Amino acid sequence: MLNINEVIETNKMIHEMNLDVRTITMGISLLDCVSEDLEVCCENIHNKITTLAKDLVKTGKEIEFEYGIPIVNKRISITPIALVGGRCCKSPEDFVRIAKELDRCADEVGVNFIGGYSALVNKGMTKADEMLIRSIPQALASTERVCSSVNVGSTKTGINMDAVKLIGEIIVETSELTKDRDCIGNAKFVVFTNAPDDNPFMAGAFHGVTEADCIINVGVSGPGVVKRAIEQVRGQNFEVLCETIKKTAFKVTRVGQLVAKEASKRLGVPFGIIDLSLAPTPAVGDSVGEILEEIGLEYAGAPGTTAALALLNDQVKKGGVMASSYVGGLSGAFIPVSEDQRMIDAVEAGALTLEKLEAMTCVCSVGLDMIAVPGDTKATTISGIIADEMALGMVNQKTTAVRIIPVIGKGVGDTVEFGGLLGYAPIMPVNKFDCSAFVNRGGRIPAPIHSFKN
């Protein structure tokens, strides 16, 4: 039972420290929508999504009003569409037809994003997988609310380099098709290794085939709360620092647990997981970069950054799992460049490079996220960057991802404005040396030896 001090403390976290529930995401299985007829499949998808999610936004707003807890986004994740459209789609254009139907569904129920225009190709690609991947540029260029992801590797299977090579080309094409909007298409596309089935955060959310027919997942975010807490222990030793972060993560997760349980009850949908990721926004005071600076770094990227981020990530997870029995998704610290003002400042100061970000992703929850690079970056270079990041996830048995945006017509020293929660980003330099002979080998990088545990 909550006491008055906990209520006052939570109220302070919300109004002074940018605590919010970043998203309520309804996961919906579309496996029963499969048909050999494309229009029937689209009708089935429309009927199921608009029936199950018709009250999602309204319920989120009611909880927000009654409890005074900001719920920033209401979203939907669905079964990877490559699995749903495999029987009826005979071309990439057929998959684009499904993408447009998903966009219509999202608009009708009022959610801001729908994730799951996805394929799982860790070990190989079916014809449907390849067609969906080839359809991604057109799908993202012709929709507003559809988000896409492809899982290209895992610790158990290795990395599908044929898919990695193709995706480098797809990212370049997506930028070209959305160049009139600063190449924003790629802000809605993520490449994963070890992608979780229950991630509520876009653009990588999809509803895994191991999940129930319909569930509610909640993503909580509180970088400002964590920063304010560790300000109170400035200069004290690591034991005190760790305990402070852990206790704060516990409190933040309890807020998410409250919202998740209430949404589950009102919607009549089972509660899935709480994702307690520290997901920043461009707002001042809502930054993972500021937390790293408060821990003792002049800028994110300074020596000690990877150790500080590892500490932060671990204590967030430890605090969260004590607060909820169902912590899942990604759960840790996000380091998206464009969405975090102090990360942007660190790049502009020369403290944070692409290579340092890659090192940091060894210990954080996602990977190279919202990275803007010159528009003339070669597809094979992008594939090489993806392969490096996928290898980190594969070997370290963790989720890693890449959301990289080559911005047509811009180079190092320029900035690109995405708007809203996506913020803006400086164009980061990319290693100019060629990796095309490596990327063009084809085939699959085998799983590491420690993956064999049967």
Tab-separated table of C-alpha atoms in Angstrom:
chain	number	residue	atom	x	y	z
A	1	MET	CA	0.000	0.000	0.000
A	2	LEU	CA	1.253	3.476	-0.885
A	3	ASN	CA	1.806	5.914	1.977
A	4	ILE	CA	1.596	9.713	1.762
A	5	ASN	CA	5.384	10.135	1.545
A	6	GLU	CA	5.570	7.840	-1.499
A	7	VAL	CA	2.748	9.770	-3.168
A	8	ILE	CA	4.525	13.089	-2.533
A	9	GLU	CA	7.827	11.669	-3.787
A	10	THR	CA	6.252	10.290	-6.977
A	11	ASN	CA	4.493	13.599	-7.604
A	12	LYS	CA	7.831	15.402	-7.284
A	13	MET	CA	9.501	12.977	-9.704
A	14	ILE	CA	6.778	13.641	-12.271
A	15	HIS	CA	6.611	17.426	-11.998
A	16	GLU	CA	10.260	18.293	-11.351
A	17	MET	CA	12.335	15.444	-12.827
A	18	ASN	CA	10.606	14.519	-16.119
A	19	LEU	CA	9.413	11.098	-14.936
A	20	ASP	CA	6.925	9.637	-17.377
A	21	VAL	CA	5.555	6.402	-18.726
A	22	ARG	CA	7.086	6.609	-22.167
A	23	THR	CA	4.698	4.135	-23.769
A	24	ILE	CA	1.827	1.729	-23.305
A	25	THR	CA	2.236	-0.756	-26.133
A	26	MET	CA	-0.432	-3.305	-26.991
A	27	GLY	CA	1.068	-6.421	-28.562
A	28	ILE	CA	-1.272	-8.148	-31.007
A	29	SER	CA	-0.752	-11.512	-32.724
A	30	LEU	CA	-1.761	-11.472	-36.388
A	31	LEU	CA	-1.052	-15.142	-37.050
A	32	ASP	CA	-4.783	-15.850	-37.380
A	33	CYS	CA	-5.063	-13.150	-40.081
A	34	VAL	CA	-3.104	-15.169	-42.643
A	35	SER	CA	-4.823	-15.711	-45.982
A	36	GLU	CA	-3.857	-16.623	-49.527
A	37	ASP	CA	-5.757	-13.541	-50.705
A	38	LEU	CA	-3.994	-10.216	-50.073
A	39	GLU	CA	-7.169	-8.177	-49.649
A	40	VAL	CA	-8.663	-10.718	-47.264
A	41	CYS	CA	-5.433	-10.676	-45.241
A	42	CYS	CA	-5.561	-6.862	-45.046
A	43	GLU	CA	-9.214	-6.968	-44.008
A	44	ASN	CA	-8.425	-9.530	-41.301
A	45	ILE	CA	-5.549	-7.368	-40.024
A	46	HIS	CA	-7.730	-4.262	-39.978
A	47	ASN	CA	-10.570	-5.966	-38.138
A	48	LYS	CA	-8.361	-7.496	-35.467
A	49	ILE	CA	-6.264	-4.407	-34.713
A	50	THR	CA	-9.165	-1.958	-34.671
A	51	THR	CA	-11.233	-4.291	-32.463
A	52	LEU	CA	-8.568	-5.037	-29.853
A	53	ALA	CA	-6.979	-1.574	-29.765
A	54	LYS	CA	-10.112	0.566	-30.092
A	55	ASP	CA	-9.931	1.710	-26.447
A	56	LEU	CA	-6.151	1.772	-26.014
A	57	VAL	CA	-5.650	5.521	-26.414
A	58	LYS	CA	-8.764	6.411	-24.422
A	59	THR	CA	-7.706	4.126	-21.565
A	60	GLY	CA	-4.209	5.582	-21.520
A	61	LYS	CA	-5.599	9.106	-21.282
A	62	GLU	CA	-7.977	8.101	-18.479
A	63	ILE	CA	-5.161	6.590	-16.419
A	64	GLU	CA	-2.993	9.621	-17.114
A	65	PHE	CA	-5.742	11.939	-15.860
A	66	GLU	CA	-6.743	9.898	-12.812
A	67	TYR	CA	-3.241	9.178	-11.514
A	68	GLY	CA	-1.451	12.294	-12.741
A	69	ILE	CA	1.231	10.184	-14.446
A	70	PRO	CA	2.211	11.381	-17.953
A	71	ILE	CA	1.826	8.613	-20.551
A	72	VAL	CA	3.614	10.009	-23.582
A	73	ASN	CA	2.817	7.401	-26.239
A	74	LYS	CA	0.204	4.758	-26.938
A	75	ARG	CA	1.456	2.241	-29.466
A	76	ILE	CA	0.838	-1.151	-31.053
A	77	SER	CA	3.259	-3.962	-31.855
A	78	ILE	CA	2.307	-6.833	-34.138
A	79	THR	CA	3.561	-10.210	-35.338
A	80	PRO	CA	6.443	-9.778	-37.817
A	81	ILE	CA	4.667	-9.108	-41.090
A	82	ALA	CA	6.985	-11.373	-43.103
A	83	LEU	CA	5.301	-14.263	-41.258
A	84	VAL	CA	1.798	-12.919	-41.800
A	85	GLY	CA	2.098	-11.987	-45.465
A	86	GLY	CA	4.116	-14.961	-46.650
A	87	ARG	CA	1.185	-16.733	-48.308
A	88	CYS	CA	-0.500	-13.791	-50.007
A	89	CYS	CA	2.388	-11.498	-50.955
A	90	LYS	CA	3.960	-12.278	-54.315
A	91	SER	CA	6.065	-9.101	-54.608
A	92	PRO	CA	7.505	-6.281	-52.469
A	93	GLU	CA	4.599	-4.118	-53.646
A	94	ASP	CA	2.160	-6.547	-52.015
A	95	PHE	CA	3.926	-6.055	-48.691
A	96	VAL	CA	3.677	-2.274	-49.159
A	97	ARG	CA	-0.083	-2.778	-49.471
A	98	ILE	CA	-0.041	-4.347	-45.970
A	99	ALA	CA	2.105	-1.477	-44.653
A	100	LYS	CA	-0.501	1.015	-45.848
A	101	GLU	CA	-3.225	-1.018	-44.149
A	102	LEU	CA	-1.261	-0.948	-40.902
A	103	ASP	CA	-0.899	2.821	-41.236
A	104	ARG	CA	-4.665	3.112	-41.690
A	105	CYS	CA	-5.255	0.993	-38.581
A	106	ALA	CA	-2.863	3.108	-36.503
A	107	ASP	CA	-4.564	6.295	-37.643
A	108	GLU	CA	-8.029	4.892	-36.944
A	109	VAL	CA	-7.285	3.856	-33.341
A	110	GLY	CA	-5.159	6.958	-32.696
A	111	VAL	CA	-1.783	5.440	-31.790
A	112	ASN	CA	1.343	7.309	-32.812
A	113	PHE	CA	3.295	4.256	-34.055
A	114	ILE	CA	2.698	0.644	-35.011
A	115	GLY	CA	5.747	-1.633	-34.977
A	116	GLY	CA	6.248	-5.032	-36.502
A	117	TYR	CA	6.766	-4.430	-40.201
A	118	SER	CA	9.553	-6.870	-39.592
A	119	ALA	CA	11.413	-10.021	-40.557
A	120	LEU	CA	13.446	-12.492	-38.482
A	121	VAL	CA	16.344	-13.689	-40.636
A	122	ASN	CA	18.997	-14.688	-38.085
A	123	LYS	CA	19.976	-17.808	-40.022
A	124	GLY	CA	18.513	-17.347	-43.471
A	125	MET	CA	15.886	-15.583	-45.547
A	126	THR	CA	12.711	-17.034	-47.003
A	127	LYS	CA	11.297	-15.489	-50.172
A	128	ALA	CA	8.765	-13.638	-48.025
A	129	ASP	CA	11.515	-12.293	-45.757
A	130	GLU	CA	13.495	-10.989	-48.699
A	131	MET	CA	10.457	-9.405	-50.321
A	132	LEU	CA	9.538	-7.642	-47.093
A	133	ILE	CA	13.079	-6.318	-46.657
A	134	ARG	CA	13.127	-5.065	-50.248
A	135	SER	CA	9.777	-3.359	-49.647
A	136	ILE	CA	10.970	-1.387	-46.603
A	137	PRO	CA	12.068	1.804	-48.436
A	138	GLN	CA	8.734	2.213	-50.196
A	139	ALA	CA	6.746	1.151	-47.122
A	140	LEU	CA	8.419	3.718	-44.872
A	141	ALA	CA	8.267	6.436	-47.525
A	142	SER	CA	4.527	5.966	-48.074
A	143	THR	CA	3.383	5.649	-44.440
A	144	GLU	CA	3.550	7.903	-41.380
A	145	ARG	CA	3.157	5.576	-38.384
A	146	VAL	CA	4.641	2.251	-39.478
A	147	CYS	CA	7.946	1.176	-37.920
A	148	SER	CA	10.157	-1.575	-39.265
A	149	SER	CA	12.866	-3.861	-37.944
A	150	VAL	CA	14.897	-6.850	-39.070
A	151	ASN	CA	16.685	-9.279	-36.763
A	152	VAL	CA	19.804	-10.459	-38.608
A	153	GLY	CA	21.615	-12.449	-35.944
A	154	SER	CA	21.660	-14.126	-32.559
A	155	THR	CA	24.100	-15.727	-30.173
A	156	LYS	CA	22.674	-19.152	-31.063
A	157	THR	CA	22.750	-18.800	-34.853
A	158	GLY	CA	25.440	-16.278	-35.783
A	159	ILE	CA	24.991	-13.349	-38.199
A	160	ASN	CA	23.257	-13.558	-41.567
A	161	MET	CA	25.676	-11.522	-43.668
A	162	ASP	CA	23.546	-11.835	-46.805
A	163	ALA	CA	20.845	-9.930	-44.932
A	164	VAL	CA	23.373	-7.426	-43.533
A	165	LYS	CA	24.630	-6.669	-47.042
A	166	LEU	CA	21.086	-6.248	-48.385
A	167	ILE	CA	20.074	-3.985	-45.503
A	168	GLY	CA	22.973	-1.619	-46.173
A	169	GLU	CA	21.501	-1.124	-49.655
A	170	ILE	CA	17.987	-0.809	-48.252
A	171	ILE	CA	19.049	1.944	-45.829
A	172	VAL	CA	20.614	3.951	-48.672
A	173	GLU	CA	17.443	3.513	-50.758
A	174	THR	CA	15.222	4.532	-47.825
A	175	SER	CA	17.212	7.731	-47.404
A	176	GLU	CA	16.863	8.474	-51.102
A	177	LEU	CA	13.069	7.984	-51.036
A	178	THR	CA	12.651	10.243	-47.974
A	179	LYS	CA	15.344	12.836	-48.755
A	180	ASP	CA	12.695	15.561	-49.005
A	181	ARG	CA	12.069	14.980	-45.254
A	182	ASP	CA	15.723	14.796	-44.151
A	183	CYS	CA	15.756	11.022	-44.769
A	184	ILE	CA	13.436	10.403	-41.833
A	185	GLY	CA	12.446	6.980	-43.160
A	186	ASN	CA	15.491	5.449	-41.512
A	187	ALA	CA	14.463	6.902	-38.135
A	188	LYS	CA	11.684	4.296	-38.287
A	189	PHE	CA	13.946	1.339	-39.095
A	190	VAL	CA	16.123	-0.750	-36.755
A	191	VAL	CA	18.470	-3.686	-37.373
A	192	PHE	CA	18.829	-6.124	-34.457
A	193	THR	CA	20.703	-9.069	-33.153
A	194	ASN	CA	19.091	-10.997	-30.267
A	195	ALA	CA	15.902	-8.946	-30.602
A	196	PRO	CA	13.504	-9.541	-27.669
A	197	ASP	CA	9.936	-10.655	-28.351
A	198	ASP	CA	8.449	-8.150	-25.902
A	199	ASN	CA	10.109	-4.789	-26.583
A	200	PRO	CA	7.561	-1.917	-26.243
A	201	PHE	CA	9.900	0.771	-27.628
A	202	MET	CA	9.841	1.951	-31.238
A	203	ALA	CA	11.128	1.657	-33.800
A	204	GLY	CA	12.118	-1.909	-32.887
A	205	ALA	CA	8.922	-3.203	-31.300
A	206	PHE	CA	7.265	-6.334	-32.626
A	207	HIS	CA	5.017	-8.975	-31.067
A	208	GLY	CA	6.991	-12.216	-30.888
A	209	VAL	CA	5.497	-15.531	-31.939
A	210	THR	CA	6.021	-16.902	-28.411
A	211	GLU	CA	3.711	-14.231	-26.943
A	212	ALA	CA	0.006	-14.481	-26.065
A	213	ASP	CA	-2.678	-13.374	-28.512
A	214	CYS	CA	-2.798	-9.873	-27.011
A	215	ILE	CA	-0.784	-8.303	-24.173
A	216	ILE	CA	0.056	-4.947	-22.615
A	217	ASN	CA	3.723	-3.943	-22.280
A	218	VAL	CA	4.776	-0.696	-20.629
A	219	GLY	CA	7.994	1.257	-21.088
A	220	VAL	CA	9.016	3.617	-18.287
A	221	SER	CA	11.640	6.338	-18.537
A	222	GLY	CA	13.291	8.417	-15.836
A	223	PRO	CA	16.738	9.818	-16.691
A	224	GLY	CA	15.906	13.063	-14.897
A	225	VAL	CA	14.906	11.208	-11.739
A	226	VAL	CA	18.156	9.223	-11.693
A	227	LYS	CA	20.241	12.354	-12.291
A	228	ARG	CA	18.528	14.250	-9.476
A	229	ALA	CA	19.048	11.316	-7.102
A	230	ILE	CA	22.770	10.999	-7.755
A	231	GLU	CA	23.233	14.764	-7.395
A	232	GLN	CA	22.511	14.153	-3.723
A	233	VAL	CA	25.502	11.794	-3.381
A	234	ARG	CA	28.011	13.797	-5.442
A	235	GLY	CA	31.601	12.849	-4.572
A	236	GLN	CA	30.674	9.764	-2.545
A	237	ASN	CA	32.053	6.306	-3.292
A	238	PHE	CA	30.783	3.786	-5.839
A	239	GLU	CA	28.892	1.726	-3.279
A	240	VAL	CA	26.764	4.729	-2.332
A	241	LEU	CA	26.345	5.697	-5.992
A	242	CYS	CA	25.194	2.193	-6.963
A	243	GLU	CA	22.739	1.930	-4.081
A	244	THR	CA	21.255	5.308	-5.011
A	245	ILE	CA	20.713	4.361	-8.662
A	246	LYS	CA	19.280	0.972	-7.701
A	247	LYS	CA	16.767	2.449	-5.234
A	248	THR	CA	15.726	5.097	-7.747
A	249	ALA	CA	15.191	2.510	-10.498
A	250	PHE	CA	12.996	0.570	-8.063
A	251	LYS	CA	10.762	3.609	-7.531
A	252	VAL	CA	10.546	4.379	-11.248
A	253	THR	CA	9.617	0.774	-12.053
A	254	ARG	CA	6.853	0.748	-9.427
A	255	VAL	CA	5.201	3.646	-11.256
A	256	GLY	CA	5.290	1.614	-14.475
A	257	GLN	CA	3.932	-1.438	-12.676
A	258	LEU	CA	0.976	0.592	-11.420
A	259	VAL	CA	0.142	1.880	-14.903
A	260	ALA	CA	0.612	-1.536	-16.515
A	261	LYS	CA	-1.656	-3.326	-14.072
A	262	GLU	CA	-4.336	-0.663	-14.372
A	263	ALA	CA	-4.230	-0.672	-18.196
A	264	SER	CA	-4.345	-4.469	-18.220
A	265	LYS	CA	-7.399	-4.542	-15.966
A	266	ARG	CA	-9.327	-1.860	-17.849
A	267	LEU	CA	-8.605	-3.263	-21.298
A	268	GLY	CA	-9.128	-6.885	-20.276
A	269	VAL	CA	-5.746	-7.781	-21.743
A	270	PRO	CA	-2.986	-9.720	-19.907
A	271	PHE	CA	-0.042	-7.736	-18.522
A	272	GLY	CA	3.196	-8.631	-20.288
A	273	ILE	CA	6.331	-6.811	-19.104
A	274	ILE	CA	7.733	-3.563	-17.778
A	275	ASP	CA	10.658	-2.179	-19.764
A	276	LEU	CA	12.534	0.154	-17.414
A	277	SER	CA	14.840	1.685	-19.975
A	278	LEU	CA	16.269	5.145	-19.338
A	279	ALA	CA	15.057	6.593	-22.619
A	280	PRO	CA	16.034	10.257	-23.002
A	281	THR	CA	14.319	13.068	-24.878
A	282	PRO	CA	15.738	16.333	-26.274
A	283	ALA	CA	14.338	18.153	-23.213
A	284	VAL	CA	16.889	19.612	-20.810
A	285	GLY	CA	17.064	17.479	-17.668
A	286	ASP	CA	15.914	14.292	-19.433
A	287	SER	CA	19.300	13.012	-20.563
A	288	VAL	CA	21.451	9.927	-20.075
A	289	GLY	CA	24.413	12.114	-21.063
A	290	GLU	CA	23.699	14.314	-18.022
A	291	ILE	CA	23.711	11.244	-15.769
A	292	LEU	CA	27.147	10.246	-17.070
A	293	GLU	CA	28.398	13.772	-16.425
A	294	GLU	CA	26.957	13.730	-12.899
A	295	ILE	CA	28.781	10.439	-12.259
A	296	GLY	CA	31.997	12.358	-12.936
A	297	LEU	CA	32.706	12.789	-16.651
A	298	GLU	CA	33.255	16.126	-18.344
A	299	TYR	CA	31.358	14.815	-21.385
A	300	ALA	CA	29.964	11.479	-22.475
A	301	GLY	CA	32.856	9.979	-24.410
A	302	ALA	CA	35.568	10.955	-21.950
A	303	PRO	CA	37.799	8.158	-20.565
A	304	GLY	CA	35.733	6.171	-18.084
A	305	THR	CA	32.494	6.537	-20.070
A	306	THR	CA	32.074	2.830	-20.824
A	307	ALA	CA	32.641	1.907	-17.175
A	308	ALA	CA	30.168	4.559	-15.998
A	309	LEU	CA	27.541	3.370	-18.475
A	310	ALA	CA	28.077	-0.269	-17.438
A	311	LEU	CA	27.534	0.692	-13.809
A	312	LEU	CA	24.406	2.674	-14.646
A	313	ASN	CA	22.900	-0.077	-16.770
A	314	ASP	CA	23.519	-2.789	-14.194
A	315	GLN	CA	22.085	-0.853	-11.258
A	316	VAL	CA	18.983	0.122	-13.244
A	317	LYS	CA	18.333	-3.556	-13.976
A	318	LYS	CA	18.961	-4.608	-10.371
A	319	GLY	CA	16.557	-2.015	-9.026
A	320	GLY	CA	13.936	-2.852	-11.618
A	321	VAL	CA	13.836	-6.597	-11.059
A	322	MET	CA	13.191	-5.988	-7.359
A	323	ALA	CA	10.185	-3.810	-8.235
A	324	SER	CA	8.468	-6.099	-10.747
A	325	SER	CA	8.455	-9.835	-11.415
A	326	TYR	CA	8.019	-9.186	-15.122
A	327	VAL	CA	10.849	-6.935	-16.268
A	328	GLY	CA	11.614	-7.481	-19.945
A	329	GLY	CA	12.157	-5.785	-23.262
A	330	LEU	CA	15.492	-3.949	-23.341
A	331	SER	CA	15.565	-2.445	-19.817
A	332	GLY	CA	18.632	-0.294	-19.269
A	333	ALA	CA	20.100	2.931	-20.642
A	334	PHE	CA	19.494	4.149	-24.200
A	335	ILE	CA	22.143	6.298	-25.860
A	336	PRO	CA	20.428	7.755	-28.962
A	337	VAL	CA	22.436	10.713	-30.191
A	338	SER	CA	19.636	12.821	-31.683
A	339	GLU	CA	17.243	12.285	-28.758
A	340	ASP	CA	19.640	13.325	-25.966
A	341	GLN	CA	20.803	16.943	-25.803
A	342	ARG	CA	23.989	16.230	-23.829
A	343	MET	CA	24.962	13.417	-26.209
A	344	ILE	CA	24.551	15.910	-29.060
A	345	ASP	CA	26.711	18.401	-27.146
A	346	ALA	CA	29.363	15.711	-26.601
A	347	VAL	CA	29.500	14.963	-30.335
A	348	GLU	CA	29.774	18.647	-31.175
A	349	ALA	CA	32.574	19.083	-28.604
A	350	GLY	CA	34.530	16.216	-30.188
A	351	ALA	CA	34.285	14.046	-27.057
A	352	LEU	CA	32.032	11.405	-28.588
A	353	THR	CA	32.832	9.561	-31.815
A	354	LEU	CA	31.174	6.712	-33.653
A	355	GLU	CA	33.916	4.371	-32.454
A	356	LYS	CA	33.426	5.389	-28.806
A	357	LEU	CA	29.674	4.931	-29.148
A	358	GLU	CA	30.320	1.433	-30.467
A	359	ALA	CA	32.405	0.649	-27.377
A	360	MET	CA	29.644	1.975	-25.134
A	361	THR	CA	27.091	-0.298	-26.782
A	362	CYS	CA	28.943	-3.309	-25.347
A	363	VAL	CA	27.410	-2.453	-21.970
A	364	CYS	CA	24.141	-0.611	-22.706
A	365	SER	CA	20.705	-1.776	-23.739
A	366	VAL	CA	20.473	-0.976	-27.407
A	367	GLY	CA	23.255	0.036	-29.735
A	368	LEU	CA	24.101	2.690	-32.307
A	369	ASP	CA	20.835	4.593	-32.113
A	370	MET	CA	19.725	7.598	-34.170
A	371	ILE	CA	23.161	8.152	-35.696
A	372	ALA	CA	23.200	10.614	-38.605
A	373	VAL	CA	26.031	10.116	-41.124
A	374	PRO	CA	26.969	11.776	-44.434
A	375	GLY	CA	24.568	11.127	-47.276
A	376	ASP	CA	27.330	9.804	-49.533
A	377	THR	CA	28.230	6.960	-47.140
A	378	LYS	CA	28.469	3.731	-49.151
A	379	ALA	CA	25.993	0.905	-48.600
A	380	THR	CA	28.844	-1.507	-47.860
A	381	THR	CA	30.206	0.852	-45.200
A	382	ILE	CA	26.787	0.923	-43.540
A	383	SER	CA	26.672	-2.879	-43.715
A	384	GLY	CA	30.117	-3.031	-42.096
A	385	ILE	CA	28.959	-0.777	-39.242
A	386	ILE	CA	25.911	-3.005	-38.775
A	387	ALA	CA	28.060	-6.171	-38.817
A	388	ASP	CA	30.353	-4.765	-36.115
A	389	GLU	CA	27.403	-3.952	-33.863
A	390	MET	CA	25.723	-7.296	-34.478
A	391	ALA	CA	28.964	-9.072	-33.546
A	392	LEU	CA	29.011	-7.270	-30.185
A	393	GLY	CA	25.537	-8.531	-29.419
A	394	MET	CA	26.212	-12.038	-30.658
A	395	VAL	CA	29.413	-12.540	-28.649
A	396	ASN	CA	28.166	-10.788	-25.501
A	397	GLN	CA	24.785	-12.572	-25.516
A	398	LYS	CA	22.837	-9.300	-25.464
A	399	THR	CA	20.510	-7.283	-27.643
A	400	THR	CA	22.208	-4.764	-29.879
A	401	ALA	CA	20.757	-2.651	-32.648
A	402	VAL	CA	21.596	-0.063	-35.286
A	403	ARG	CA	19.426	2.870	-36.331
A	404	ILE	CA	21.622	4.794	-38.730
A	405	ILE	CA	20.532	7.599	-41.043
A	406	PRO	CA	22.597	8.643	-44.064
A	407	VAL	CA	21.295	12.160	-44.748
A	408	ILE	CA	21.286	12.946	-48.470
A	409	GLY	CA	22.922	16.277	-49.292
A	410	LYS	CA	24.589	16.740	-45.891
A	411	GLY	CA	28.076	16.103	-44.567
A	412	VAL	CA	30.185	16.353	-41.444
A	413	GLY	CA	29.617	19.710	-39.764
A	414	ASP	CA	25.962	19.897	-40.797
A	415	THR	CA	23.008	19.081	-38.582
A	416	VAL	CA	19.677	17.442	-39.372
A	417	GLU	CA	16.373	18.272	-37.671
A	418	PHE	CA	13.929	15.390	-37.170
A	419	GLY	CA	11.518	17.134	-34.800
A	420	GLY	CA	9.555	16.003	-31.753
A	421	LEU	CA	11.038	13.251	-29.599
A	422	LEU	CA	13.490	12.440	-32.414
A	423	GLY	CA	15.281	15.768	-31.888
A	424	TYR	CA	18.174	16.827	-34.096
A	425	ALA	CA	21.609	15.387	-34.769
A	426	PRO	CA	25.031	16.484	-35.943
A	427	ILE	CA	26.317	14.529	-38.943
A	428	MET	CA	29.023	12.218	-37.577
A	429	PRO	CA	32.150	11.261	-39.549
A	430	VAL	CA	32.463	7.663	-40.727
A	431	ASN	CA	35.676	5.689	-41.228
A	432	LYS	CA	36.558	6.119	-44.912
A	433	PHE	CA	38.438	2.852	-45.372
A	434	ASP	CA	36.725	0.234	-47.530
A	435	CYS	CA	35.120	-2.986	-46.239
A	436	SER	CA	33.261	-4.030	-49.398
A	437	ALA	CA	35.314	-7.190	-49.977
A	438	PHE	CA	34.364	-8.336	-46.470
A	439	VAL	CA	30.662	-7.486	-46.810
A	440	ASN	CA	30.409	-9.057	-50.282
A	441	ARG	CA	31.664	-12.493	-49.178
A	442	GLY	CA	28.092	-13.626	-48.496
A	443	GLY	CA	26.874	-16.400	-46.242
A	444	ARG	CA	26.766	-16.440	-42.472
A	445	ILE	CA	29.198	-15.653	-39.657
A	446	PRO	CA	28.975	-18.707	-37.382
A	447	ALA	CA	27.740	-18.537	-33.806
A	448	PRO	CA	30.439	-18.230	-31.115
A	449	ILE	CA	31.551	-21.368	-29.314
A	450	HIS	CA	29.860	-20.385	-26.049
A	451	SER	CA	26.489	-20.507	-27.835
A	452	PHE	CA	26.600	-24.330	-27.804
A	453	LYS	CA	24.923	-25.175	-24.517
A	454	ASN	CA	22.653	-28.118	-25.375
